[in-house]
JSON list of C-alpha atoms in Angstrom, two decimals:
[
{"chain": "A", "resi": 300, "resn": "UNK", "atom": "CA", "xyz": [9.96, 15.07, -13.53]},
{"chain": "A", "resi": 301, "resn": "UNK", "atom": "CA", "xyz": [8.35, 12.03, -14.74]},
{"chain": "A", "resi": 302, "resn": "UNK", "atom": "CA", "xyz": [11.91, 10.95, -16.06]},
{"chain": "A", "resi": 303, "resn": "UNK", "atom": "CA", "xyz": [13.15, 11.76, -12.56]},
{"chain": "A", "resi": 304, "resn": "UNK", "atom": "CA", "xyz": [10.15, 9.74, -10.87]},
{"chain": "A", "resi": 305, "resn": "UNK", "atom": "CA", "xyz": [10.84, 6.84, -13.12]},
{"chain": "A", "resi": 306, "resn": "UNK", "atom": "CA", "xyz": [14.64, 6.70, -12.12]},
{"chain": "A", "resi": 307, "resn": "UNK", "atom": "CA", "xyz": [13.63, 6.72, -8.69]},
{"chain": "A", "resi": 308, "resn": "UNK", "atom": "CA", "xyz": [11.59, 3.38, -8.85]},
{"chain": "A", "resi": 309, "resn": "UNK", "atom": "CA", "xyz": [14.05, 0.61, -8.71]},
{"chain": "A", "resi": 310, "resn": "UNK", "atom": "CA", "xyz": [16.63, 2.20, -6.32]},
{"chain": "A", "resi": 311, "resn": "UNK", "atom": "CA", "xyz": [14.35, 3.65, -3.98]},
{"chain": "A", "resi": 312, "resn": "UNK", "atom": "CA", "xyz": [13.84, -0.06, -2.56]},
{"chain": "A", "resi": 313, "resn": "UNK", "atom": "CA", "xyz": [9.98, 0.06, -2.60]},
{"chain": "A", "resi": 314, "resn": "UNK", "atom": "CA", "xyz": [7.99, -2.92, -2.10]},
{"chain": "A", "resi": 315, "resn": "UNK", "atom": "CA", "xyz": [7.12, -4.38, -5.52]},
{"chain": "A", "resi": 316, "resn": "UNK", "atom": "CA", "xyz": [3.31, -3.67, -5.26]},
{"chain": "A", "resi": 317, "resn": "UNK", "atom": "CA", "xyz": [4.28, 0.13, -4.56]},
{"chain": "A", "resi": 318, "resn": "UNK", "atom": "CA", "xyz": [6.53, 0.11, -7.76]},
{"chain": "A", "resi": 319, "resn": "UNK", "atom": "CA", "xyz": [3.63, -1.14, -9.75]},
{"chain": "A", "resi": 320, "resn": "UNK", "atom": "CA", "xyz": [1.37, 1.24, -8.56]},
{"chain": "A", "resi": 321, "resn": "UNK", "atom": "CA", "xyz": [3.81, 4.04, -9.25]},
{"chain": "A", "resi": 322, "resn": "UNK", "atom": "CA", "xyz": [4.37, 2.91, -12.84]},
{"chain": "A", "resi": 323, "resn": "UNK", "atom": "CA", "xyz": [0.47, 2.96, -13.00]},
{"chain": "A", "resi": 324, "resn": "UNK", "atom": "CA", "xyz": [0.26, 6.25, -12.10]},
{"chain": "A", "resi": 325, "resn": "UNK", "atom": "CA", "xyz": [3.23, 7.42, -14.24]},
{"chain": "A", "resi": 326, "resn": "UNK", "atom": "CA", "xyz": [1.49, 5.64, -17.15]},
{"chain": "A", "resi": 327, "resn": "UNK", "atom": "CA", "xyz": [-1.52, 8.05, -16.48]},
{"chain": "A", "resi": 328, "resn": "UNK", "atom": "CA", "xyz": [0.76, 11.19, -16.48]},
{"chain": "A", "resi": 329, "resn": "UNK", "atom": "CA", "xyz": [2.35, 10.26, -19.93]},
{"chain": "A", "resi": 330, "resn": "UNK", "atom": "CA", "xyz": [-0.83, 9.77, -21.41]},
{"chain": "A", "resi": 331, "resn": "UNK", "atom": "CA", "xyz": [-2.36, 12.80, -19.97]},
{"chain": "A", "resi": 332, "resn": "UNK", "atom": "CA", "xyz": [0.54, 14.78, -21.43]},
{"chain": "A", "resi": 333, "resn": "UNK", "atom": "CA", "xyz": [0.02, 13.36, -24.77]},
{"chain": "A", "resi": 334, "resn": "UNK", "atom": "CA", "xyz": [2.86, 10.67, -24.72]},
{"chain": "A", "resi": 335, "resn": "UNK", "atom": "CA", "xyz": [0.84, 7.89, -25.48]},
{"chain": "A", "resi": 336, "resn": "UNK", "atom": "CA", "xyz": [3.65, 5.17, -26.53]},
{"chain": "A", "resi": 337, "resn": "UNK", "atom": "CA", "xyz": [5.21, 5.76, -23.18]},
{"chain": "A", "resi": 338, "resn": "UNK", "atom": "CA", "xyz": [1.95, 5.71, -21.37]},
{"chain": "A", "resi": 339, "resn": "UNK", "atom": "CA", "xyz": [1.27, 2.26, -22.86]},
{"chain": "A", "resi": 340, "resn": "UNK", "atom": "CA", "xyz": [4.97, 1.15, -22.30]},
{"chain": "A", "resi": 341, "resn": "UNK", "atom": "CA", "xyz": [4.40, 2.08, -18.50]},
{"chain": "A", "resi": 342, "resn": "UNK", "atom": "CA", "xyz": [1.20, 0.58, -18.12]},
{"chain": "A", "resi": 343, "resn": "UNK", "atom": "CA", "xyz": [2.31, -2.78, -19.61]},
{"chain": "A", "resi": 344, "resn": "UNK", "atom": "CA", "xyz": [5.37, -2.67, -16.93]},
{"chain": "A", "resi": 345, "resn": "UNK", "atom": "CA", "xyz": [2.95, -1.95, -14.32]},
{"chain": "A", "resi": 346, "resn": "UNK", "atom": "CA", "xyz": [0.63, -4.86, -15.13]},
{"chain": "A", "resi": 347, "resn": "UNK", "atom": "CA", "xyz": [3.74, -7.19, -15.62]},
{"chain": "A", "resi": 348, "resn": "UNK", "atom": "CA", "xyz": [4.76, -6.26, -12.21]},
{"chain": "A", "resi": 349, "resn": "UNK", "atom": "CA", "xyz": [1.33, -6.62, -10.63]},
{"chain": "A", "resi": 350, "resn": "UNK", "atom": "CA", "xyz": [1.27, -10.38, -12.17]},
{"chain": "A", "resi": 351, "resn": "UNK", "atom": "CA", "xyz": [4.75, -11.21, -10.91]},
{"chain": "A", "resi": 352, "resn": "UNK", "atom": "CA", "xyz": [3.52, -10.39, -7.39]},
{"chain": "A", "resi": 353, "resn": "UNK", "atom": "CA", "xyz": [0.21, -12.33, -7.87]},
{"chain": "A", "resi": 354, "resn": "UNK", "atom": "CA", "xyz": [-1.86, -9.20, -7.29]},
{"chain": "A", "resi": 355, "resn": "UNK", "atom": "CA", "xyz": [-5.12, -10.71, -9.10]},
{"chain": "A", "resi": 356, "resn": "UNK", "atom": "CA", "xyz": [-7.50, -8.36, -7.46]},
{"chain": "A", "resi": 357, "resn": "UNK", "atom": "CA", "xyz": [-5.51, -5.03, -8.24]},
{"chain": "A", "resi": 358, "resn": "UNK", "atom": "CA", "xyz": [-5.57, -6.36, -11.99]},
{"chain": "A", "resi": 359, "resn": "UNK", "atom": "CA", "xyz": [-9.07, -7.00, -12.12]},
{"chain": "A", "resi": 360, "resn": "UNK", "atom": "CA", "xyz": [-9.72, -3.55, -10.58]},
{"chain": "A", "resi": 361, "resn": "UNK", "atom": "CA", "xyz": [-7.38, -0.51, -10.85]},
{"chain": "A", "resi": 362, "resn": "UNK", "atom": "CA", "xyz": [-5.17, -2.08, -13.63]},
{"chain": "A", "resi": 363, "resn": "UNK", "atom": "CA", "xyz": [-8.08, -2.83, -15.67]},
{"chain": "A", "resi": 364, "resn": "UNK", "atom": "CA", "xyz": [-9.70, 0.44, -15.25]},
{"chain": "A", "resi": 365, "resn": "UNK", "atom": "CA", "xyz": [-6.40, 2.22, -16.01]},
{"chain": "A", "resi": 366, "resn": "UNK", "atom": "CA", "xyz": [-6.41, 0.51, -19.22]},
{"chain": "A", "resi": 367, "resn": "UNK", "atom": "CA", "xyz": [-9.86, 1.69, -20.15]},
{"chain": "A", "resi": 368, "resn": "UNK", "atom": "CA", "xyz": [-8.58, 5.03, -19.43]},
{"chain": "A", "resi": 369, "resn": "UNK", "atom": "CA", "xyz": [-5.43, 4.63, -21.56]},
{"chain": "A", "resi": 370, "resn": "UNK", "atom": "CA", "xyz": [-7.20, 2.96, -24.45]},
{"chain": "A", "resi": 371, "resn": "UNK", "atom": "CA", "xyz": [-9.79, 6.02, -24.41]},
{"chain": "A", "resi": 372, "resn": "UNK", "atom": "CA", "xyz": [-6.86, 8.31, -24.64]},
{"chain": "A", "resi": 373, "resn": "UNK", "atom": "CA", "xyz": [-5.43, 6.40, -27.63]},
{"chain": "A", "resi": 374, "resn": "UNK", "atom": "CA", "xyz": [-8.86, 6.63, -29.08]},
{"chain": "A", "resi": 375, "resn": "UNK", "atom": "CA", "xyz": [-9.42, 3.19, -29.08]},
{"chain": "A", "resi": 376, "resn": "UNK", "atom": "CA", "xyz": [-13.31, 3.11, -27.63]},
{"chain": "A", "resi": 377, "resn": "UNK", "atom": "CA", "xyz": [-14.03, -0.48, -28.70]},
{"chain": "A", "resi": 378, "resn": "UNK", "atom": "CA", "xyz": [-11.14, -1.76, -26.61]},
{"chain": "A", "resi": 379, "resn": "UNK", "atom": "CA", "xyz": [-12.02, 0.49, -23.77]},
{"chain": "A", "resi": 380, "resn": "UNK", "atom": "CA", "xyz": [-15.62, -0.58, -23.95]},
{"chain": "A", "resi": 381, "resn": "UNK", "atom": "CA", "xyz": [-14.68, -4.37, -23.97]},
{"chain": "A", "resi": 382, "resn": "UNK", "atom": "CA", "xyz": [-12.41, -3.99, -20.83]},
{"chain": "A", "resi": 383, "resn": "UNK", "atom": "CA", "xyz": [-15.08, -1.87, -19.18]},
{"chain": "A", "resi": 384, "resn": "UNK", "atom": "CA", "xyz": [-17.74, -4.29, -19.87]},
{"chain": "A", "resi": 385, "resn": "UNK", "atom": "CA", "xyz": [-15.96, -7.14, -18.49]},
{"chain": "A", "resi": 386, "resn": "UNK", "atom": "CA", "xyz": [-15.04, -5.13, -15.31]},
{"chain": "A", "resi": 387, "resn": "UNK", "atom": "CA", "xyz": [-18.83, -4.64, -14.93]},
{"chain": "A", "resi": 388, "resn": "UNK", "atom": "CA", "xyz": [-19.66, -8.27, -15.42]},
{"chain": "A", "resi": 389, "resn": "UNK", "atom": "CA", "xyz": [-16.75, -9.22, -12.72]},
{"chain": "A", "resi": 390, "resn": "UNK", "atom": "CA", "xyz": [-17.84, -6.57, -10.43]},
{"chain": "A", "resi": 391, "resn": "UNK", "atom": "CA", "xyz": [-21.53, -7.65, -10.58]},
{"chain": "A", "resi": 392, "resn": "UNK", "atom": "CA", "xyz": [-20.68, -11.26, -9.98]},
{"chain": "A", "resi": 393, "resn": "UNK", "atom": "CA", "xyz": [-18.63, -10.52, -6.92]},
{"chain": "A", "resi": 394, "resn": "UNK", "atom": "CA", "xyz": [-21.32, -8.00, -5.81]},
{"chain": "A", "resi": 395, "resn": "UNK", "atom": "CA", "xyz": [-18.87, -5.01, -5.46]},
{"chain": "A", "resi": 396, "resn": "UNK", "atom": "CA", "xyz": [-21.08, -2.14, -6.32]},
{"chain": "A", "resi": 397, "resn": "UNK", "atom": "CA", "xyz": [-18.23, 0.19, -6.01]},
{"chain": "A", "resi": 398, "resn": "UNK", "atom": "CA", "xyz": [-16.14, -1.28, -8.55]},
{"chain": "A", "resi": 399, "resn": "UNK", "atom": "CA", "xyz": [-19.19, -1.79, -10.70]},
{"chain": "A", "resi": 400, "resn": "UNK", "atom": "CA", "xyz": [-19.85, 2.19, -10.81]},
{"chain": "A", "resi": 401, "resn": "UNK", "atom": "CA", "xyz": [-16.11, 2.71, -11.48]},
{"chain": "A", "resi": 402, "resn": "UNK", "atom": "CA", "xyz": [-16.38, 0.71, -14.78]},
{"chain": "A", "resi": 403, "resn": "UNK", "atom": "CA", "xyz": [-19.80, 1.84, -15.77]},
{"chain": "A", "resi": 404, "resn": "UNK", "atom": "CA", "xyz": [-18.33, 5.43, -15.86]},
{"chain": "A", "resi": 405, "resn": "UNK", "atom": "CA", "xyz": [-16.74, 5.02, -19.26]},
{"chain": "A", "resi": 406, "resn": "UNK", "atom": "CA", "xyz": [-19.34, 3.11, -20.64]}
]
């Protein structure tokens, strides 16, 4: 199913922001099913797609939080903690309590 979903991304004509989010979701599926290498590859593609379209807010929030999750699945708690801490700091500076709470969870 996941391979099928991936094959639909390009020809579907979805906006690039939707493609990026779909790649991000697929990276979670791969990670949760134990395919950590593929999970990281899909995550990197999603982050690159978000950068290409200039989605700084998405990168600072949902992409960073996703990287925390993937790092935890990979067993890299140090990396996950560093990313989550940076997310907490950014959310605090911006006065965004909702995202601050999201980043505090993994800590």
